[in-house]
C-alpha cells in the first residue's frame, strides 16, 4: 500500500489533508482516486489507514484522506541509532543514507574528518542536506518506517565528539586496529542486554562513528577512546567507508529487532 507522511495527525481527526509534492504524486503519478486506500504516517510511529475522499484535480493543492483505522508502526528499532559518517567522495553518502534508513537508522550525521577529501562551502552543504533528507524520506516510505530519519547538518569531528558526549549513551567505533571478533560479539551482546533492560523506558541512543576514505587519523581514534567509545572489529576484511556503516547497521538491526 502506498505510504505518505503528514505531521501533526491526531486520533481526533476524521480527515487528513495531504498537501505539497505528494499531491501530484498521488493524482498524476500513482493515478489514485476517490475510494483508494493509502497509509499515512505521522512521523512518530503512529500509522493511519485512510481512504481518499476528495482531491483538487485542477490545482493539485490537496488530497483529503478519511481515516479508517489507527495503529502503531512496528518498524522502529528499540534503540535510536545515530550514524556519524565520515564524509566520502562523490555520491556515496546518498547510498549510505538510503540503505541505512532501510536498516533502521534513527539519524545520519555527515562528519568532516581529518582524512575527508571532499571540500564544501556552506551553500553546497545546505543543498546536499536538503537532497539527503529527501532521500531519507523516500527510503522511509519504501521501507514503511514509522519516522523519517533526519540527516543533520555537517559537523566537524570536534563538534561530532561534543555532540556525542552530550546526546548519545553508547558509542561504537569500528576500527581496523580493534581486538578480534570475540570482543565485537561481546559488545553487541552487552548492547542487546542494555536495550532489553530499557525497552519500557526512554530509548537508548547509540552512536556509530565511521571513518572516511583512508580511515580515522590517530588523533581522532585517540579522542574517541577518551570519551569511552567502544572499538570493535567488523571482520578480517577491510571495508570501504560506504560499506562499513551498512555492515554494522545490519548487525544491529538483526540483533536488536525484537
PDB file of C-alpha atoms in Angstrom:
ATOM      1  CA  UNK A   1       0.000   0.000   0.000  1.00  0.00           C
ATOM      2  CA  UNK A   2       1.297   3.484  -0.854  1.00  0.00           C
ATOM      3  CA  UNK A   3       2.654   5.441   2.104  1.00  0.00           C
ATOM      4  CA  UNK A   4       2.864   9.163   2.884  1.00  0.00           C
ATOM      5  CA  UNK A   5       3.797  11.295   5.891  1.00  0.00           C
ATOM      6  CA  UNK A   6       1.820  14.170   7.403  1.00  0.00           C
ATOM      7  CA  UNK A   7       2.906  15.937  10.594  1.00  0.00           C
ATOM      8  CA  UNK A   8       0.511  16.597  13.461  1.00  0.00           C
ATOM      9  CA  UNK A   9      -2.040  13.914  12.684  1.00  0.00           C
ATOM     10  CA  UNK A  10      -4.403  13.270  15.571  1.00  0.00           C
ATOM     11  CA  UNK A  11      -6.677  10.446  16.651  1.00  0.00           C
ATOM     12  CA  UNK A  12      -9.394  13.105  16.899  1.00  0.00           C
ATOM     13  CA  UNK A  13      -9.133  13.837  13.172  1.00  0.00           C
ATOM     14  CA  UNK A  14     -11.613  12.336  10.746  1.00  0.00           C
ATOM     15  CA  UNK A  15      -9.835  13.639   7.654  1.00  0.00           C
ATOM     16  CA  UNK A  16      -6.099  14.019   6.989  1.00  0.00           C
ATOM     17  CA  UNK A  17      -5.232  16.696   4.439  1.00  0.00           C
ATOM     18  CA  UNK A  18      -2.196  15.913   2.279  1.00  0.00           C
ATOM     19  CA  UNK A  19      -0.503  18.865   0.567  1.00  0.00           C
ATOM     20  CA  UNK A  20       2.744  19.645  -1.235  1.00  0.00           C
ATOM     21  CA  UNK A  21       4.563  17.446  -3.757  1.00  0.00           C
ATOM     22  CA  UNK A  22       2.760  14.310  -2.588  1.00  0.00           C
ATOM     23  CA  UNK A  23      -0.474  15.555  -4.171  1.00  0.00           C
ATOM     24  CA  UNK A  24       0.933  15.412  -7.706  1.00  0.00           C
ATOM     25  CA  UNK A  25       2.461  12.023  -6.930  1.00  0.00           C
ATOM     26  CA  UNK A  26      -0.864  10.634  -5.723  1.00  0.00           C
ATOM     27  CA  UNK A  27      -3.001  12.076  -8.528  1.00  0.00           C
ATOM     28  CA  UNK A  28      -0.782  12.077 -11.624  1.00  0.00           C
ATOM     29  CA  UNK A  29       1.960   9.516 -10.940  1.00  0.00           C
ATOM     30  CA  UNK A  30       0.139   6.820  -8.974  1.00  0.00           C
ATOM     31  CA  UNK A  31      -3.220   7.802 -10.510  1.00  0.00           C
ATOM     32  CA  UNK A  32      -5.078   7.145  -7.294  1.00  0.00           C
ATOM     33  CA  UNK A  33      -8.582   8.466  -6.869  1.00  0.00           C
ATOM     34  CA  UNK A  34     -11.548   8.630  -4.555  1.00  0.00           C
ATOM     35  CA  UNK A  35     -12.029   5.334  -2.739  1.00  0.00           C
ATOM     36  CA  UNK A  36      -8.405   4.201  -3.000  1.00  0.00           C
ATOM     37  CA  UNK A  37      -6.688   3.344   0.275  1.00  0.00           C
ATOM     38  CA  UNK A  38      -3.331   4.700   1.447  1.00  0.00           C
ATOM     39  CA  UNK A  39      -1.297   4.692   4.654  1.00  0.00           C
ATOM     40  CA  UNK A  40      -0.351   7.978   6.315  1.00  0.00           C
ATOM     41  CA  UNK A  41       2.399   8.082   8.931  1.00  0.00           C
ATOM     42  CA  UNK A  42       2.604  10.920  11.434  1.00  0.00           C
ATOM     43  CA  UNK A  43       6.396  10.686  11.768  1.00  0.00           C
ATOM     44  CA  UNK A  44       6.226   9.445  15.354  1.00  0.00           C
ATOM     45  CA  UNK A  45       5.446   5.742  14.805  1.00  0.00           C
ATOM     46  CA  UNK A  46       1.672   6.076  14.500  1.00  0.00           C
ATOM     47  CA  UNK A  47       0.060   4.944  11.226  1.00  0.00           C
ATOM     48  CA  UNK A  48      -3.347   5.842   9.789  1.00  0.00           C
ATOM     49  CA  UNK A  49      -5.124   3.632   7.276  1.00  0.00           C
ATOM     50  CA  UNK A  50      -7.053   6.054   5.080  1.00  0.00           C
ATOM     51  CA  UNK A  51      -9.396   6.171   2.099  1.00  0.00           C
ATOM     52  CA  UNK A  52      -9.114   9.067  -0.356  1.00  0.00           C
ATOM     53  CA  UNK A  53     -12.343  11.081  -0.087  1.00  0.00           C
ATOM     54  CA  UNK A  54     -11.579  14.198  -2.133  1.00  0.00           C
ATOM     55  CA  UNK A  55      -8.774  15.889  -4.085  1.00  0.00           C
ATOM     56  CA  UNK A  56      -8.070  19.055  -6.051  1.00  0.00           C
ATOM     57  CA  UNK A  57      -7.584  17.761  -9.577  1.00  0.00           C
ATOM     58  CA  UNK A  58      -7.196  21.209 -11.171  1.00  0.00           C
ATOM     59  CA  UNK A  59      -4.669  22.921  -8.902  1.00  0.00           C
ATOM     60  CA  UNK A  60      -3.259  19.854  -7.095  1.00  0.00           C
ATOM     61  CA  UNK A  61      -3.377  21.745  -3.799  1.00  0.00           C
ATOM     62  CA  UNK A  62      -4.657  18.924  -1.583  1.00  0.00           C
ATOM     63  CA  UNK A  63      -5.805  15.347  -1.183  1.00  0.00           C
ATOM     64  CA  UNK A  64      -8.265  14.565   1.616  1.00  0.00           C
ATOM     65  CA  UNK A  65      -7.946  11.123   3.193  1.00  0.00           C
ATOM     66  CA  UNK A  66     -10.632   9.778   5.521  1.00  0.00           C
ATOM     67  CA  UNK A  67      -9.242   7.835   8.493  1.00  0.00           C
ATOM     68  CA  UNK A  68     -10.385   4.204   8.592  1.00  0.00           C
ATOM     69  CA  UNK A  69      -8.106   2.794  11.279  1.00  0.00           C
ATOM     70  CA  UNK A  70      -5.187   3.836  13.505  1.00  0.00           C
ATOM     71  CA  UNK A  71      -2.371   1.567  14.653  1.00  0.00           C
ATOM     72  CA  UNK A  72       1.162   1.646  15.973  1.00  0.00           C
ATOM     73  CA  UNK A  73       4.000   1.237  13.498  1.00  0.00           C
ATOM     74  CA  UNK A  74       6.370  -1.598  14.497  1.00  0.00           C
ATOM     75  CA  UNK A  75       9.178  -0.802  12.052  1.00  0.00           C
ATOM     76  CA  UNK A  76      11.362   1.109  14.539  1.00  0.00           C
ATOM     77  CA  UNK A  77      14.250  -0.436  16.449  1.00  0.00           C
ATOM     78  CA  UNK A  78      14.157  -0.357  20.265  1.00  0.00           C
ATOM     79  CA  UNK A  79      17.250   1.893  20.275  1.00  0.00           C
ATOM     80  CA  UNK A  80      17.871   5.157  18.429  1.00  0.00           C
ATOM     81  CA  UNK A  81      20.939   4.632  16.260  1.00  0.00           C
ATOM     82  CA  UNK A  82      22.926   7.634  15.044  1.00  0.00           C
ATOM     83  CA  UNK A  83      25.348   7.098  12.169  1.00  0.00           C
ATOM     84  CA  UNK A  84      28.185   9.623  12.332  1.00  0.00           C
ATOM     85  CA  UNK A  85      29.590   9.072   8.860  1.00  0.00           C
ATOM     86  CA  UNK A  86      32.927  10.449   7.713  1.00  0.00           C
ATOM     87  CA  UNK A  87      32.036  12.270   4.502  1.00  0.00           C
ATOM     88  CA  UNK A  88      33.058  10.176   1.467  1.00  0.00           C
ATOM     89  CA  UNK A  89      33.730  11.242  -2.111  1.00  0.00           C
ATOM     90  CA  UNK A  90      31.092  11.523  -4.831  1.00  0.00           C
ATOM     91  CA  UNK A  91      27.557  10.335  -4.215  1.00  0.00           C
ATOM     92  CA  UNK A  92      28.483   7.510  -1.840  1.00  0.00           C
ATOM     93  CA  UNK A  93      26.780   9.216   1.090  1.00  0.00           C
ATOM     94  CA  UNK A  94      23.470   9.105  -0.772  1.00  0.00           C
ATOM     95  CA  UNK A  95      23.690   5.320  -0.936  1.00  0.00           C
ATOM     96  CA  UNK A  96      24.709   5.102   2.723  1.00  0.00           C
ATOM     97  CA  UNK A  97      21.705   7.197   3.777  1.00  0.00           C
ATOM     98  CA  UNK A  98      19.239   5.243   1.649  1.00  0.00           C
ATOM     99  CA  UNK A  99      20.365   1.820   2.820  1.00  0.00           C
ATOM    100  CA  UNK A 100      20.842   2.745   6.480  1.00  0.00           C
ATOM    101  CA  UNK A 101      17.325   4.207   6.607  1.00  0.00           C
ATOM    102  CA  UNK A 102      16.050   0.885   5.271  1.00  0.00           C
ATOM    103  CA  UNK A 103      18.032  -0.879   8.004  1.00  0.00           C
ATOM    104  CA  UNK A 104      16.571   1.243  10.814  1.00  0.00           C
ATOM    105  CA  UNK A 105      18.957   4.141  11.478  1.00  0.00           C
ATOM    106  CA  UNK A 106      17.436   6.972  13.527  1.00  0.00           C
ATOM    107  CA  UNK A 107      19.611   9.803  12.246  1.00  0.00           C
ATOM    108  CA  UNK A 108      22.638  10.352   9.999  1.00  0.00           C
ATOM    109  CA  UNK A 109      25.285  12.991  10.727  1.00  0.00           C
ATOM    110  CA  UNK A 110      27.841  13.788   7.995  1.00  0.00           C
ATOM    111  CA  UNK A 111      31.197  14.443   9.684  1.00  0.00           C
ATOM    112  CA  UNK A 112      34.165  16.269   8.161  1.00  0.00           C
ATOM    113  CA  UNK A 113      37.165  14.320   9.479  1.00  0.00           C
ATOM    114  CA  UNK A 114      40.933  14.726   9.169  1.00  0.00           C
ATOM    115  CA  UNK A 115      41.113  12.465   6.116  1.00  0.00           C
ATOM    116  CA  UNK A 116      37.942  13.703   4.440  1.00  0.00           C
ATOM    117  CA  UNK A 117      38.841  14.570   0.859  1.00  0.00           C
ATOM    118  CA  UNK A 118      35.667  16.490  -0.027  1.00  0.00           C
ATOM    119  CA  UNK A 119      35.670  20.275   0.434  1.00  0.00           C
ATOM    120  CA  UNK A 120      32.285  22.026   0.524  1.00  0.00           C
ATOM    121  CA  UNK A 121      31.202  25.613   1.072  1.00  0.00           C
ATOM    122  CA  UNK A 122      28.125  26.415   3.151  1.00  0.00           C
ATOM    123  CA  UNK A 123      25.861  26.825   0.102  1.00  0.00           C
ATOM    124  CA  UNK A 124      26.765  23.387  -1.251  1.00  0.00           C
ATOM    125  CA  UNK A 125      26.344  21.860   2.196  1.00  0.00           C
ATOM    126  CA  UNK A 126      22.823  23.260   2.502  1.00  0.00           C
ATOM    127  CA  UNK A 127      21.821  21.918  -0.920  1.00  0.00           C
ATOM    128  CA  UNK A 128      23.233  18.491  -0.123  1.00  0.00           C
ATOM    129  CA  UNK A 129      21.482  18.293   3.253  1.00  0.00           C
ATOM    130  CA  UNK A 130      18.171  19.101   1.526  1.00  0.00           C
ATOM    131  CA  UNK A 131      18.796  16.339  -1.005  1.00  0.00           C
ATOM    132  CA  UNK A 132      19.922  13.873   1.671  1.00  0.00           C
ATOM    133  CA  UNK A 133      16.708  14.404   3.640  1.00  0.00           C
ATOM    134  CA  UNK A 134      14.638  13.849   0.502  1.00  0.00           C
ATOM    135  CA  UNK A 135      16.483  10.539   0.006  1.00  0.00           C
ATOM    136  CA  UNK A 136      15.792   9.632   3.633  1.00  0.00           C
ATOM    137  CA  UNK A 137      12.076  10.341   3.225  1.00  0.00           C
ATOM    138  CA  UNK A 138      11.872   8.249   0.062  1.00  0.00           C
ATOM    139  CA  UNK A 139      13.669   5.342   1.753  1.00  0.00           C
ATOM    140  CA  UNK A 140      11.423   5.663   4.822  1.00  0.00           C
ATOM    141  CA  UNK A 141       8.330   5.391   2.626  1.00  0.00           C
ATOM    142  CA  UNK A 142       9.717   2.381   0.781  1.00  0.00           C
ATOM    143  CA  UNK A 143      10.643   0.536   3.982  1.00  0.00           C
ATOM    144  CA  UNK A 144       7.450   1.592   5.820  1.00  0.00           C
ATOM    145  CA  UNK A 145       9.274   3.317   8.629  1.00  0.00           C
ATOM    146  CA  UNK A 146       7.326   4.930  11.437  1.00  0.00           C
ATOM    147  CA  UNK A 147       9.563   8.005  11.304  1.00  0.00           C
ATOM    148  CA  UNK A 148      11.543   9.882   8.684  1.00  0.00           C
ATOM    149  CA  UNK A 149      15.167   9.713   9.894  1.00  0.00           C
ATOM    150  CA  UNK A 150      16.769  13.147   9.882  1.00  0.00           C
ATOM    151  CA  UNK A 151      20.045  13.854   8.132  1.00  0.00           C
ATOM    152  CA  UNK A 152      21.572  16.513  10.349  1.00  0.00           C
ATOM    153  CA  UNK A 153      23.855  19.362   9.314  1.00  0.00           C
ATOM    154  CA  UNK A 154      27.521  18.694   8.638  1.00  0.00           C
ATOM    155  CA  UNK A 155      29.726  18.628  11.729  1.00  0.00           C
ATOM    156  CA  UNK A 156      33.443  18.793  12.267  1.00  0.00           C
ATOM    157  CA  UNK A 157      34.956  15.856  14.131  1.00  0.00           C
ATOM    158  CA  UNK A 158      35.300  18.049  17.229  1.00  0.00           C
ATOM    159  CA  UNK A 159      31.613  19.019  17.026  1.00  0.00           C
ATOM    160  CA  UNK A 160      30.588  15.388  16.485  1.00  0.00           C
ATOM    161  CA  UNK A 161      32.510  14.271  19.569  1.00  0.00           C
ATOM    162  CA  UNK A 162      30.988  17.030  21.693  1.00  0.00           C
ATOM    163  CA  UNK A 163      27.506  16.176  20.383  1.00  0.00           C
ATOM    164  CA  UNK A 164      28.052  12.516  21.209  1.00  0.00           C
ATOM    165  CA  UNK A 165      29.217  13.276  24.746  1.00  0.00           C
ATOM    166  CA  UNK A 166      26.006  15.211  25.429  1.00  0.00           C
ATOM    167  CA  UNK A 167      23.410  13.233  23.468  1.00  0.00           C
ATOM    168  CA  UNK A 168      24.476   9.620  22.977  1.00  0.00           C
ATOM    169  CA  UNK A 169      24.543   6.840  25.580  1.00  0.00           C
ATOM    170  CA  UNK A 170      26.776   4.274  23.851  1.00  0.00           C
ATOM    171  CA  UNK A 171      29.354   4.983  21.141  1.00  0.00           C
ATOM    172  CA  UNK A 172      30.591   2.245  18.833  1.00  0.00           C
ATOM    173  CA  UNK A 173      33.778   2.718  16.886  1.00  0.00           C
ATOM    174  CA  UNK A 174      34.524   0.152  14.142  1.00  0.00           C
ATOM    175  CA  UNK A 175      38.297   0.312  13.724  1.00  0.00           C
ATOM    176  CA  UNK A 176      40.842  -1.836  11.903  1.00  0.00           C
ATOM    177  CA  UNK A 177      43.104  -1.785  14.971  1.00  0.00           C
ATOM    178  CA  UNK A 178      40.415  -3.181  17.285  1.00  0.00           C
ATOM    179  CA  UNK A 179      40.557  -6.556  19.042  1.00  0.00           C
ATOM    180  CA  UNK A 180      39.128  -9.652  17.327  1.00  0.00           C
ATOM    181  CA  UNK A 181      35.594 -10.736  16.607  1.00  0.00           C
ATOM    182  CA  UNK A 182      35.045 -12.326  20.009  1.00  0.00           C
ATOM    183  CA  UNK A 183      35.299  -8.881  21.579  1.00  0.00           C
ATOM    184  CA  UNK A 184      32.937  -7.452  18.944  1.00  0.00           C
ATOM    185  CA  UNK A 185      30.359 -10.168  19.650  1.00  0.00           C
ATOM    186  CA  UNK A 186      30.642  -9.401  23.366  1.00  0.00           C
ATOM    187  CA  UNK A 187      29.993  -5.700  22.715  1.00  0.00           C
ATOM    188  CA  UNK A 188      26.896  -6.490  20.634  1.00  0.00           C
ATOM    189  CA  UNK A 189      25.531  -8.882  23.272  1.00  0.00           C
ATOM    190  CA  UNK A 190      26.077  -6.321  26.032  1.00  0.00           C
ATOM    191  CA  UNK A 191      24.339  -3.686  23.924  1.00  0.00           C
ATOM    192  CA  UNK A 192      21.413  -6.027  23.288  1.00  0.00           C
ATOM    193  CA  UNK A 193      21.090  -6.694  27.025  1.00  0.00           C
ATOM    194  CA  UNK A 194      21.038  -2.963  27.791  1.00  0.00           C
ATOM    195  CA  UNK A 195      18.386  -2.351  25.147  1.00  0.00           C
ATOM    196  CA  UNK A 196      16.210  -5.140  26.587  1.00  0.00           C
ATOM    197  CA  UNK A 197      16.597  -3.685  30.075  1.00  0.00           C
ATOM    198  CA  UNK A 198      15.461  -0.269  28.847  1.00  0.00           C
ATOM    199  CA  UNK A 199      12.716  -1.323  26.436  1.00  0.00           C
ATOM    200  CA  UNK A 200       9.938   0.147  28.590  1.00  0.00           C
ATOM    201  CA  UNK A 201      11.902   3.299  29.434  1.00  0.00           C
ATOM    202  CA  UNK A 202      13.435   6.012  27.297  1.00  0.00           C
ATOM    203  CA  UNK A 203      15.229   4.516  24.302  1.00  0.00           C
ATOM    204  CA  UNK A 204      18.986   4.148  24.422  1.00  0.00           C
ATOM    205  CA  UNK A 205      20.845   6.340  21.969  1.00  0.00           C
ATOM    206  CA  UNK A 206      23.645   4.505  20.151  1.00  0.00           C
ATOM    207  CA  UNK A 207      26.237   6.317  18.051  1.00  0.00           C
ATOM    208  CA  UNK A 208      28.357   4.696  15.338  1.00  0.00           C
ATOM    209  CA  UNK A 209      31.418   6.545  14.037  1.00  0.00           C
ATOM    210  CA  UNK A 210      32.562   5.527  10.562  1.00  0.00           C
ATOM    211  CA  UNK A 211      35.766   6.917   9.063  1.00  0.00           C
ATOM    212  CA  UNK A 212      36.066   8.351   5.530  1.00  0.00           C
ATOM    213  CA  UNK A 213      38.361   7.023   2.792  1.00  0.00           C
ATOM    214  CA  UNK A 214      41.685   6.496   4.496  1.00  0.00           C
ATOM    215  CA  UNK A 215      40.065   5.839   7.866  1.00  0.00           C
ATOM    216  CA  UNK A 216      40.456   7.708  11.132  1.00  0.00           C
ATOM    217  CA  UNK A 217      43.606   9.624  11.996  1.00  0.00           C
ATOM    218  CA  UNK A 218      45.447   8.530  15.137  1.00  0.00           C
ATOM    219  CA  UNK A 219      44.317  11.726  16.842  1.00  0.00           C
ATOM    220  CA  UNK A 220      40.664  11.028  16.062  1.00  0.00           C
ATOM    221  CA  UNK A 221      40.937   7.442  17.259  1.00  0.00           C
ATOM    222  CA  UNK A 222      42.513   8.649  20.489  1.00  0.00           C
ATOM    223  CA  UNK A 223      39.801  11.269  21.050  1.00  0.00           C
ATOM    224  CA  UNK A 224      37.064   8.683  20.559  1.00  0.00           C
ATOM    225  CA  UNK A 225      38.715   6.323  23.022  1.00  0.00           C
ATOM    226  CA  UNK A 226      38.938   9.172  25.554  1.00  0.00           C
ATOM    227  CA  UNK A 227      35.153   9.622  25.553  1.00  0.00           C
ATOM    228  CA  UNK A 228      34.577   5.893  26.089  1.00  0.00           C
ATOM    229  CA  UNK A 229      33.824   4.791  22.529  1.00  0.00           C
ATOM    230  CA  UNK A 230      33.926   1.009  22.230  1.00  0.00           C
ATOM    231  CA  UNK A 231      36.344  -0.060  19.492  1.00  0.00           C
ATOM    232  CA  UNK A 232      35.189  -3.099  17.570  1.00  0.00           C
ATOM    233  CA  UNK A 233      36.125  -5.152  14.553  1.00  0.00           C
ATOM    234  CA  UNK A 234      33.850  -5.794  11.573  1.00  0.00           C
ATOM    235  CA  UNK A 235      35.869  -8.809  10.464  1.00  0.00           C
ATOM    236  CA  UNK A 236      39.196  -9.686   8.933  1.00  0.00           C
ATOM    237  CA  UNK A 237      38.457  -7.749   5.745  1.00  0.00           C
ATOM    238  CA  UNK A 238      38.985  -4.012   5.333  1.00  0.00           C
ATOM    239  CA  UNK A 239      35.663  -2.474   4.301  1.00  0.00           C
ATOM    240  CA  UNK A 240      35.133   0.640   2.226  1.00  0.00           C
ATOM    241  CA  UNK A 241      33.671   3.616   4.073  1.00  0.00           C
ATOM    242  CA  UNK A 242      30.320   3.192   2.291  1.00  0.00           C
ATOM    243  CA  UNK A 243      30.236  -0.496   3.282  1.00  0.00           C
ATOM    244  CA  UNK A 244      31.220  -0.241   6.944  1.00  0.00           C
ATOM    245  CA  UNK A 245      28.128   1.648   8.080  1.00  0.00           C
ATOM    246  CA  UNK A 246      25.840  -0.788   6.275  1.00  0.00           C
ATOM    247  CA  UNK A 247      27.666  -3.724   7.844  1.00  0.00           C
ATOM    248  CA  UNK A 248      27.282  -2.537  11.436  1.00  0.00           C
ATOM    249  CA  UNK A 249      23.686  -1.377  10.816  1.00  0.00           C
ATOM    250  CA  UNK A 250      22.849  -4.854   9.504  1.00  0.00           C
ATOM    251  CA  UNK A 251      24.330  -6.449  12.611  1.00  0.00           C
ATOM    252  CA  UNK A 252      22.469  -4.110  14.961  1.00  0.00           C
ATOM    253  CA  UNK A 253      19.196  -4.374  13.059  1.00  0.00           C
ATOM    254  CA  UNK A 254      19.320  -8.177  13.196  1.00  0.00           C
ATOM    255  CA  UNK A 255      20.248  -8.326  16.877  1.00  0.00           C
ATOM    256  CA  UNK A 256      18.023  -5.533  18.208  1.00  0.00           C
ATOM    257  CA  UNK A 257      14.882  -6.031  16.116  1.00  0.00           C
ATOM    258  CA  UNK A 258      12.890  -7.745  18.864  1.00  0.00           C
TER     259      UNK A 258
END
